[in-house]
Amino acid sequence: MFQAGWSRQEIQIEAKGYAMFGYGSWQHRAYKKRTPLYVRTVVIQDHQEKPLIFSCLDFGCITHAMRSEVLAELKKQMADLFCEERFVMTATHTHSGPGGCAYEALYNMPTPGFVPEHLHAVVYATVSSIQYAVKVLGRTEIRMSTTHFSEDVPVAWNRSLNAWNRNPDVQQRKETETHLAMNREMQLLGFYRDGQLHAFISLFGVHATCLGNTLNAHDGDNKGYAAGYSEQYLLEQGIHHPVAIFAQATAGDISPHFHGKNQLKIRQAIKGEQEYQYAQKNGRYQSEQALEALMKPGTVLSGELDAVLSYTDLSNVDIPLELSHGVKHARTSIPCHGVAFFAGTPVDGPGTAKPIVRVMSFLSQQYKKQKLKDRTADDFDFYQQLFASQGVKSILMESGIKRILGKPLGFAPGFIDPLVNEINRQVKAGAIRESPLVPSVVPLQMIQIGQLRIVCCPGELTTTAGKRVLETIVQNTSDQPIWLASYCNDYMGYVTTYEEYQEQAYEGGHTLFGQWTNAAFQLKFSALAQQLENTEAQRQHDRTTRPAEVPLQELLKRTNRGNLKTAVSE
């Protein structure tokens, strides 16, 4: 039997008017708190001294800044008892939580800028929750179980049906079947003492976007409400300090809003207070599904804890023929945002207006033709490889080299959009000369709890992309149970399948490293899984690679100290 402890700690961030993370909207600002935002942690220990730690935050994502700062504190406080490879930090992906917690520049732009007080609050809450969970470690039975939402439970729909139907390994679905173009399974780890459920972890993929981008309050959205309902239920059963974690599985193409005929009309009818009610209802569906399954006998986990973690440069992965559809010399590339990214999703988060999208697409294609026209140009080989990697994507921003349609950041007139204006200010201030816009070197992790393995991914995987990652691992390792958690340890955008990528819906436009990104995940996670099967002494995975340090002077220049209009000091 394992030792386990759990804890819940509120992230104390005051809503002062900064933009929230998720929709990338300058106007989506928080002026009040609707619900608390929590860090929920479960700590597990076996006969070894070093525990496995699983922390889930009511946040849009985890960043390298968040993880690295928490790691620094844990190493100080736990010393030799702490193992970085055994620490999972994940997020519910609420779009109604604070931003400004990244060292990289781009996803902080709406906030605007890096906000140290937000990061400090995250670190304090996360470390505090871990400390308390360690303090209350006790003999605990861990049970594994799965449950499926019945087809008539309106909990989730596929929002990119055309992309889904491009996959040869899925059942084709009609517009009336978007609720079936997904994985309706919820996976559960229950923590029991004296036969009673005290805490649990749920993995089920659905976006936390019940609440749209016109609201103005911090809120945990559907996953937060699911946790709150579950914890209240357990409290009423006499359980002291229960913890319910509703983490994400493959949520990349899954929406909590109806998708099908009249989808926009139906979504637009849900406004204001109704959006909160909708989020509560969606959370209750998840809570009731989990609790019903956890009251039944599950599979008791036994054995040891283990974990492996390795940082990978996703901009430079060579893809073998068996994963590249027979294409020779396939490889990933520097991160690039496509026009489809800026267009957004039609129901969950509409972006740039369609006429502007058409102009951007035209300009992108003209730019591509220009770069491939002159084979004697100094940069021809670079762009030939870039466009081969990015495929059909209409590239607007070459994020890895900080260019928009081939021009350096800062050239576009600021009146176009407040975000463009903020980019221009930061460029002029010299705040992003050497700093990355988005991460490229990201952590890939696998943990093992007895006979269960969990793949911990740093991005948003679509349903089928995640399925293929797991299938590749199983083909090359043992057939032990294996699950997938997303939004873990950092954020690197989306991961679609090769076929879905060709559709260039929002998810494909935000698959930054090109059409072979999922193949890179299959390759790297399969290799990592093989290392997990080796003894500690036999393991040879890369444990030294880490992201480059962000220039401190540049970070300071885009650090916000309370100005809601810009991060740059006037």
mmCIF file of C-alpha atoms in Angstrom, residues 31-324:
data_model
loop_
_atom_site.group_PDB
_atom_site.id
_atom_site.type_symbol
_atom_site.label_atom_id
_atom_site.label_comp_id
_atom_site.label_asym_id
_atom_site.label_seq_id
_atom_site.Cartn_x
_atom_site.Cartn_y
_atom_site.Cartn_z
ATOM 1 C CA TYR A 31 -11.919 43.167 -12.449
ATOM 2 C CA LYS A 32 -13.355 40.787 -9.869
ATOM 3 C CA LYS A 33 -13.217 37.216 -8.553
ATOM 4 C CA ARG A 34 -16.153 34.981 -9.302
ATOM 5 C CA THR A 35 -14.661 31.805 -7.817
ATOM 6 C CA PRO A 36 -11.360 31.113 -6.071
ATOM 7 C CA LEU A 37 -8.595 29.666 -8.218
ATOM 8 C CA TYR A 38 -6.781 26.776 -6.553
ATOM 9 C CA VAL A 39 -3.707 24.626 -6.709
ATOM 10 C CA ARG A 40 -4.742 21.068 -5.917
ATOM 11 C CA THR A 41 -1.985 18.574 -5.123
ATOM 12 C CA VAL A 42 -1.686 14.849 -4.522
ATOM 13 C CA VAL A 43 1.599 13.457 -3.203
ATOM 14 C CA ILE A 44 2.306 9.710 -3.398
ATOM 15 C CA GLN A 45 5.141 7.818 -1.758
ATOM 16 C CA ASP A 46 6.253 4.193 -1.843
ATOM 17 C CA HIS A 47 9.103 2.507 0.059
ATOM 18 C CA GLN A 48 11.501 4.944 -1.612
ATOM 19 C CA GLU A 49 12.021 8.316 0.016
ATOM 20 C CA LYS A 50 11.372 10.522 -3.013
ATOM 21 C CA PRO A 51 7.642 11.134 -3.536
ATOM 22 C CA LEU A 52 5.707 11.606 -6.747
ATOM 23 C CA ILE A 53 3.928 14.980 -6.830
ATOM 24 C CA PHE A 54 0.925 15.851 -9.023
ATOM 25 C CA SER A 55 -0.201 19.506 -8.843
ATOM 26 C CA CYS A 56 -3.075 20.891 -10.909
ATOM 27 C CA LEU A 57 -3.748 24.625 -11.123
ATOM 28 C CA ASP A 58 -6.923 26.500 -12.060
ATOM 29 C CA PHE A 59 -4.926 28.283 -14.751
ATOM 30 C CA GLY A 60 -4.844 28.465 -18.533
ATOM 31 C CA CYS A 61 -1.504 26.709 -18.786
ATOM 32 C CA ILE A 62 1.793 26.002 -17.086
ATOM 33 C CA THR A 63 4.853 27.956 -18.212
ATOM 34 C CA HIS A 64 8.560 27.282 -17.851
ATOM 35 C CA ALA A 65 8.712 30.254 -15.485
ATOM 36 C CA MET A 66 6.071 28.730 -13.218
ATOM 37 C CA ARG A 67 7.636 25.281 -13.156
ATOM 38 C CA SER A 68 11.233 26.432 -12.788
ATOM 39 C CA GLU A 69 10.428 28.810 -9.917
ATOM 40 C CA VAL A 70 8.460 26.118 -8.084
ATOM 41 C CA LEU A 71 11.320 23.666 -8.652
ATOM 42 C CA ALA A 72 13.812 26.098 -7.144
ATOM 43 C CA GLU A 73 11.729 26.401 -3.972
ATOM 44 C CA LEU A 74 11.107 22.684 -3.657
ATOM 45 C CA LYS A 75 14.806 21.912 -4.023
ATOM 46 C CA LYS A 76 15.543 24.336 -1.195
ATOM 47 C CA GLN A 77 12.903 22.942 1.116
ATOM 48 C CA MET A 78 12.956 19.219 0.314
ATOM 49 C CA ALA A 79 16.651 18.886 -0.583
ATOM 50 C CA ASP A 80 17.535 15.288 -1.485
ATOM 51 C CA LEU A 81 13.942 14.149 -0.982
ATOM 52 C CA PHE A 82 12.866 16.052 -4.096
ATOM 53 C CA CYS A 83 13.149 14.590 -7.613
ATOM 54 C CA GLU A 84 12.353 16.850 -10.557
ATOM 55 C CA GLU A 85 11.389 13.912 -12.750
ATOM 56 C CA ARG A 86 8.671 12.969 -10.248
ATOM 57 C CA PHE A 87 6.977 16.378 -10.254
ATOM 58 C CA VAL A 88 3.995 16.967 -12.558
ATOM 59 C CA MET A 89 2.590 20.480 -12.811
ATOM 60 C CA THR A 90 -0.556 20.766 -14.927
ATOM 61 C CA ALA A 91 -3.491 23.107 -15.511
ATOM 62 C CA THR A 92 -7.240 22.907 -16.015
ATOM 63 C CA HIS A 93 -6.985 25.317 -18.972
ATOM 64 C CA THR A 94 -9.590 27.750 -17.703
ATOM 65 C CA HIS A 95 -9.704 30.800 -19.965
ATOM 66 C CA SER A 96 -10.783 32.949 -17.027
ATOM 67 C CA GLY A 97 -7.523 32.941 -15.094
ATOM 68 C CA PRO A 98 -4.579 35.345 -14.836
ATOM 69 C CA GLY A 99 -1.882 35.728 -17.459
ATOM 70 C CA GLY A 100 1.552 37.304 -17.355
ATOM 71 C CA CYS A 101 3.362 34.261 -15.937
ATOM 72 C CA ALA A 102 5.679 33.400 -18.824
ATOM 73 C CA TYR A 103 9.290 34.371 -19.480
ATOM 74 C CA GLU A 104 8.593 34.126 -23.226
ATOM 75 C CA ALA A 105 7.050 37.256 -24.732
ATOM 76 C CA LEU A 106 4.147 36.383 -27.038
ATOM 77 C CA TYR A 107 1.476 34.889 -24.787
ATOM 78 C CA ASN A 108 2.070 37.685 -22.256
ATOM 79 C CA MET A 109 1.227 40.407 -24.801
ATOM 80 C CA PRO A 110 -2.486 40.781 -23.927
ATOM 81 C CA THR A 111 -1.816 40.941 -20.162
ATOM 82 C CA PRO A 112 0.220 43.135 -21.022
ATOM 83 C CA GLY A 113 3.706 41.872 -20.172
ATOM 84 C CA PHE A 114 5.270 39.774 -17.437
ATOM 85 C CA VAL A 115 3.624 40.274 -14.018
ATOM 86 C CA PRO A 116 5.932 39.157 -11.173
ATOM 87 C CA GLU A 117 3.217 39.312 -8.507
ATOM 88 C CA HIS A 118 1.170 36.752 -10.457
ATOM 89 C CA LEU A 119 4.129 34.387 -10.732
ATOM 90 C CA HIS A 120 5.019 34.793 -7.058
ATOM 91 C CA ALA A 121 1.428 33.964 -6.055
ATOM 92 C CA VAL A 122 1.503 30.812 -8.185
ATOM 93 C CA VAL A 123 4.793 29.671 -6.688
ATOM 94 C CA TYR A 124 3.696 30.331 -3.100
ATOM 95 C CA ALA A 125 0.363 28.519 -3.511
ATOM 96 C CA THR A 126 1.886 25.534 -5.307
ATOM 97 C CA VAL A 127 4.710 25.051 -2.816
ATOM 98 C CA SER A 128 2.312 25.502 0.120
ATOM 99 C CA SER A 129 -0.078 22.891 -1.244
ATOM 100 C CA ILE A 130 2.782 20.436 -1.706
ATOM 101 C CA GLN A 131 4.118 21.079 1.778
ATOM 102 C CA TYR A 132 0.753 20.370 3.385
ATOM 103 C CA ALA A 133 0.158 17.255 1.262
ATOM 104 C CA VAL A 134 3.532 15.884 2.384
ATOM 105 C CA LYS A 135 2.668 16.706 5.981
ATOM 106 C CA VAL A 136 -0.531 14.619 5.896
ATOM 107 C CA LEU A 137 0.900 11.552 4.151
ATOM 108 C CA GLY A 138 -0.807 8.381 5.337
ATOM 109 C CA ARG A 139 -1.520 4.812 4.288
ATOM 110 C CA THR A 140 -3.763 5.011 1.245
ATOM 111 C CA GLU A 141 -5.208 2.572 -1.254
ATOM 112 C CA ILE A 142 -5.068 3.865 -4.832
ATOM 113 C CA ARG A 143 -7.610 2.494 -7.282
ATOM 114 C CA MET A 144 -7.703 2.970 -11.033
ATOM 115 C CA SER A 145 -10.978 3.014 -12.968
ATOM 116 C CA THR A 146 -12.585 4.311 -16.145
ATOM 117 C CA THR A 147 -16.089 5.440 -16.993
ATOM 118 C CA HIS A 148 -17.805 6.607 -20.174
ATOM 119 C CA PHE A 149 -20.251 9.441 -20.639
ATOM 120 C CA SER A 150 -23.397 8.129 -22.282
ATOM 121 C CA GLU A 151 -24.176 9.629 -25.679
ATOM 122 C CA ASP A 152 -27.052 11.705 -24.337
ATOM 123 C CA VAL A 153 -24.962 13.628 -21.761
ATOM 124 C CA PRO A 154 -24.281 17.055 -23.351
ATOM 125 C CA VAL A 155 -20.777 17.478 -21.955
ATOM 126 C CA ALA A 156 -18.546 17.893 -25.034
ATOM 127 C CA TRP A 157 -18.412 18.146 -28.826
ATOM 128 C CA ASN A 158 -15.681 18.021 -31.468
ATOM 129 C CA ARG A 159 -15.187 21.545 -32.796
ATOM 130 C CA SER A 160 -13.094 20.576 -35.870
ATOM 131 C CA LEU A 161 -15.160 17.868 -37.519
ATOM 132 C CA ASN A 162 -13.674 18.279 -41.003
ATOM 133 C CA ALA A 163 -10.198 17.792 -39.558
ATOM 134 C CA TRP A 164 -11.357 14.748 -37.545
ATOM 135 C CA ASN A 165 -12.827 13.134 -40.667
ATOM 136 C CA ARG A 166 -9.507 13.411 -42.514
ATOM 137 C CA ASN A 167 -8.047 10.767 -40.182
ATOM 138 C CA PRO A 168 -8.088 7.256 -41.686
ATOM 139 C CA ASP A 169 -8.099 5.655 -38.212
ATOM 140 C CA VAL A 170 -11.360 7.161 -36.928
ATOM 141 C CA GLN A 171 -15.023 6.516 -37.575
ATOM 142 C CA GLN A 172 -16.333 9.176 -39.925
ATOM 143 C CA ARG A 173 -18.939 11.414 -38.304
ATOM 144 C CA LYS A 174 -21.718 13.678 -39.572
ATOM 145 C CA GLU A 175 -22.564 17.200 -38.472
ATOM 146 C CA THR A 176 -25.180 15.684 -36.149
ATOM 147 C CA GLU A 177 -22.534 13.464 -34.491
ATOM 148 C CA THR A 178 -19.905 15.906 -33.260
ATOM 149 C CA HIS A 179 -20.522 14.638 -29.702
ATOM 150 C CA LEU A 180 -19.272 11.225 -30.862
ATOM 151 C CA ALA A 181 -16.151 12.474 -32.665
ATOM 152 C CA MET A 182 -14.168 12.345 -29.441
ATOM 153 C CA ASN A 183 -13.063 10.132 -26.569
ATOM 154 C CA ARG A 184 -15.951 10.068 -24.080
ATOM 155 C CA GLU A 185 -13.941 8.069 -21.521
ATOM 156 C CA MET A 186 -13.006 9.587 -18.174
ATOM 157 C CA GLN A 187 -10.044 8.049 -16.393
ATOM 158 C CA LEU A 188 -9.880 8.126 -12.604
ATOM 159 C CA LEU A 189 -7.417 7.584 -9.784
ATOM 160 C CA GLY A 190 -9.167 7.310 -6.434
ATOM 161 C CA PHE A 191 -7.417 7.656 -3.065
ATOM 162 C CA TYR A 192 -9.119 5.675 -0.285
ATOM 163 C CA ARG A 193 -8.589 5.373 3.456
ATOM 164 C CA ASP A 194 -10.532 2.783 5.438
ATOM 165 C CA GLY A 195 -12.561 2.097 2.315
ATOM 166 C CA GLN A 196 -13.700 5.719 1.957
ATOM 167 C CA LEU A 197 -12.879 8.005 -0.943
ATOM 168 C CA HIS A 198 -10.881 11.037 0.205
ATOM 169 C CA ALA A 199 -9.345 12.432 -2.996
ATOM 170 C CA PHE A 200 -9.168 11.700 -6.696
ATOM 171 C CA ILE A 201 -7.694 12.697 -10.042
ATOM 172 C CA SER A 202 -9.907 12.793 -13.133
ATOM 173 C CA LEU A 203 -8.592 12.907 -16.706
ATOM 174 C CA PHE A 204 -11.150 13.932 -19.315
ATOM 175 C CA GLY A 205 -10.517 16.151 -22.319
ATOM 176 C CA VAL A 206 -12.833 19.127 -22.822
ATOM 177 C CA HIS A 207 -11.927 22.791 -23.133
ATOM 178 C CA ALA A 208 -12.603 25.031 -20.147
ATOM 179 C CA THR A 209 -14.290 27.612 -22.373
ATOM 180 C CA CYS A 210 -17.877 27.560 -21.142
ATOM 181 C CA LEU A 211 -17.204 31.179 -20.196
ATOM 182 C CA GLY A 212 -16.571 33.463 -23.150
ATOM 183 C CA ASN A 213 -14.268 36.420 -23.637
ATOM 184 C CA THR A 214 -16.778 39.156 -22.761
ATOM 185 C CA LEU A 215 -16.872 38.372 -19.035
ATOM 186 C CA ASN A 216 -14.703 40.158 -16.492
ATOM 187 C CA ALA A 217 -14.001 37.834 -13.564
ATOM 188 C CA HIS A 218 -11.531 35.152 -12.521
ATOM 189 C CA ASP A 219 -13.316 31.802 -12.556
ATOM 190 C CA GLY A 220 -12.382 28.126 -12.606
ATOM 191 C CA ASP A 221 -14.914 27.387 -15.390
ATOM 192 C CA ASN A 222 -16.242 23.834 -15.825
ATOM 193 C CA LYS A 223 -13.244 22.029 -14.353
ATOM 194 C CA GLY A 224 -13.216 24.321 -11.316
ATOM 195 C CA TYR A 225 -16.918 23.808 -10.705
ATOM 196 C CA ALA A 226 -16.534 20.042 -11.107
ATOM 197 C CA ALA A 227 -13.843 20.031 -8.409
ATOM 198 C CA GLY A 228 -15.913 22.229 -6.098
ATOM 199 C CA TYR A 229 -19.040 20.085 -6.418
ATOM 200 C CA SER A 230 -17.063 16.900 -5.789
ATOM 201 C CA GLU A 231 -15.273 18.292 -2.745
ATOM 202 C CA GLN A 232 -18.555 19.541 -1.306
ATOM 203 C CA TYR A 233 -20.097 16.110 -1.755
ATOM 204 C CA LEU A 234 -17.206 14.424 0.028
ATOM 205 C CA LEU A 235 -17.384 16.972 2.841
ATOM 206 C CA GLU A 236 -21.040 16.071 3.301
ATOM 207 C CA GLN A 237 -19.987 12.430 3.603
ATOM 208 C CA GLY A 238 -17.802 13.349 6.570
ATOM 209 C CA ILE A 239 -14.464 13.473 4.719
ATOM 210 C CA HIS A 240 -12.101 16.117 6.055
ATOM 211 C CA HIS A 241 -10.115 18.192 3.547
ATOM 212 C CA PRO A 242 -11.096 16.268 0.389
ATOM 213 C CA VAL A 243 -9.368 17.124 -2.890
ATOM 214 C CA ALA A 244 -10.811 16.578 -6.366
ATOM 215 C CA ILE A 245 -8.538 17.234 -9.343
ATOM 216 C CA PHE A 246 -10.190 17.559 -12.752
ATOM 217 C CA ALA A 247 -7.243 17.629 -15.117
ATOM 218 C CA GLN A 248 -7.221 17.473 -18.908
ATOM 219 C CA ALA A 249 -6.677 14.598 -21.311
ATOM 220 C CA THR A 250 -6.928 15.188 -25.098
ATOM 221 C CA ALA A 251 -8.886 18.442 -25.158
ATOM 222 C CA GLY A 252 -7.330 20.024 -28.261
ATOM 223 C CA ASP A 253 -10.338 19.636 -30.555
ATOM 224 C CA ILE A 254 -13.016 19.266 -27.874
ATOM 225 C CA SER A 255 -15.414 22.041 -26.888
ATOM 226 C CA PRO A 256 -17.953 22.258 -24.054
ATOM 227 C CA HIS A 257 -20.296 24.045 -26.468
ATOM 228 C CA PHE A 258 -22.588 22.477 -29.022
ATOM 229 C CA HIS A 259 -21.159 22.156 -32.524
ATOM 230 C CA GLY A 260 -23.493 21.408 -35.400
ATOM 231 C CA LYS A 261 -26.411 23.082 -37.142
ATOM 232 C CA ASN A 262 -27.060 26.621 -35.821
ATOM 233 C CA GLN A 263 -23.994 26.370 -33.542
ATOM 234 C CA LEU A 264 -23.313 30.114 -33.481
ATOM 235 C CA LYS A 265 -26.941 31.004 -32.819
ATOM 236 C CA ILE A 266 -27.049 28.520 -29.955
ATOM 237 C CA ARG A 267 -23.767 29.786 -28.460
ATOM 238 C CA GLN A 268 -24.711 33.441 -28.765
ATOM 239 C CA ALA A 269 -27.930 32.797 -26.858
ATOM 240 C CA ILE A 270 -25.838 31.947 -23.788
ATOM 241 C CA LYS A 271 -24.805 35.316 -22.361
ATOM 242 C CA GLY A 272 -23.627 36.825 -19.106
ATOM 243 C CA GLU A 273 -24.965 35.020 -16.060
ATOM 244 C CA GLN A 274 -26.173 32.183 -18.276
ATOM 245 C CA GLU A 275 -22.545 31.433 -19.168
ATOM 246 C CA TYR A 276 -21.734 30.832 -15.506
ATOM 247 C CA GLN A 277 -24.785 28.601 -15.181
ATOM 248 C CA TYR A 278 -23.655 26.702 -18.273
ATOM 249 C CA ALA A 279 -20.178 26.212 -16.809
ATOM 250 C CA GLN A 280 -21.707 24.978 -13.551
ATOM 251 C CA LYS A 281 -23.895 22.481 -15.407
ATOM 252 C CA ASN A 282 -20.940 21.180 -17.414
ATOM 253 C CA GLY A 283 -18.931 20.861 -14.204
ATOM 254 C CA ARG A 284 -21.750 18.959 -12.560
ATOM 255 C CA TYR A 285 -21.827 16.473 -15.444
ATOM 256 C CA GLN A 286 -18.137 15.755 -14.899
ATOM 257 C CA SER A 287 -18.443 15.627 -11.109
ATOM 258 C CA GLU A 288 -21.397 13.221 -11.128
ATOM 259 C CA GLN A 289 -19.730 10.968 -13.696
ATOM 260 C CA ALA A 290 -16.565 10.770 -11.606
ATOM 261 C CA LEU A 291 -18.221 10.223 -8.229
ATOM 262 C CA GLU A 292 -20.542 7.518 -9.519
ATOM 263 C CA ALA A 293 -17.591 5.572 -10.953
ATOM 264 C CA LEU A 294 -15.405 6.078 -7.868
ATOM 265 C CA MET A 295 -18.033 4.542 -5.596
ATOM 266 C CA LYS A 296 -17.580 1.243 -7.441
ATOM 267 C CA PRO A 297 -14.632 -1.146 -7.003
ATOM 268 C CA GLY A 298 -11.667 -0.267 -9.179
ATOM 269 C CA THR A 299 -8.313 -1.864 -9.894
ATOM 270 C CA VAL A 300 -5.993 -1.505 -6.896
ATOM 271 C CA LEU A 301 -2.576 -0.173 -7.900
ATOM 272 C CA SER A 302 0.454 -1.856 -6.406
ATOM 273 C CA GLY A 303 4.179 -1.796 -7.028
ATOM 274 C CA GLU A 304 6.552 1.123 -7.218
ATOM 275 C CA LEU A 305 6.623 4.739 -8.306
ATOM 276 C CA ASP A 306 8.837 5.864 -11.149
ATOM 277 C CA ALA A 307 9.239 8.699 -13.623
ATOM 278 C CA VAL A 308 11.359 9.976 -16.492
ATOM 279 C CA LEU A 309 11.599 13.502 -17.882
ATOM 280 C CA SER A 310 13.570 14.908 -20.768
ATOM 281 C CA TYR A 311 13.606 18.307 -22.479
ATOM 282 C CA THR A 312 13.364 18.219 -26.284
ATOM 283 C CA ASP A 313 13.963 20.902 -28.868
ATOM 284 C CA LEU A 314 10.796 20.519 -30.929
ATOM 285 C CA SER A 315 12.152 22.781 -33.663
ATOM 286 C CA ASN A 316 14.771 20.235 -34.672
ATOM 287 C CA VAL A 317 13.424 16.671 -34.737
ATOM 288 C CA ASP A 318 14.149 14.328 -37.654
ATOM 289 C CA ILE A 319 11.178 12.078 -38.396
ATOM 290 C CA PRO A 320 11.729 8.440 -39.459
ATOM 291 C CA LEU A 321 9.956 7.129 -42.547
ATOM 292 C CA GLU A 322 7.557 4.965 -40.547
ATOM 293 C CA LEU A 323 6.111 8.115 -38.959
ATOM 294 C CA SER A 324 6.358 10.504 -41.930
#
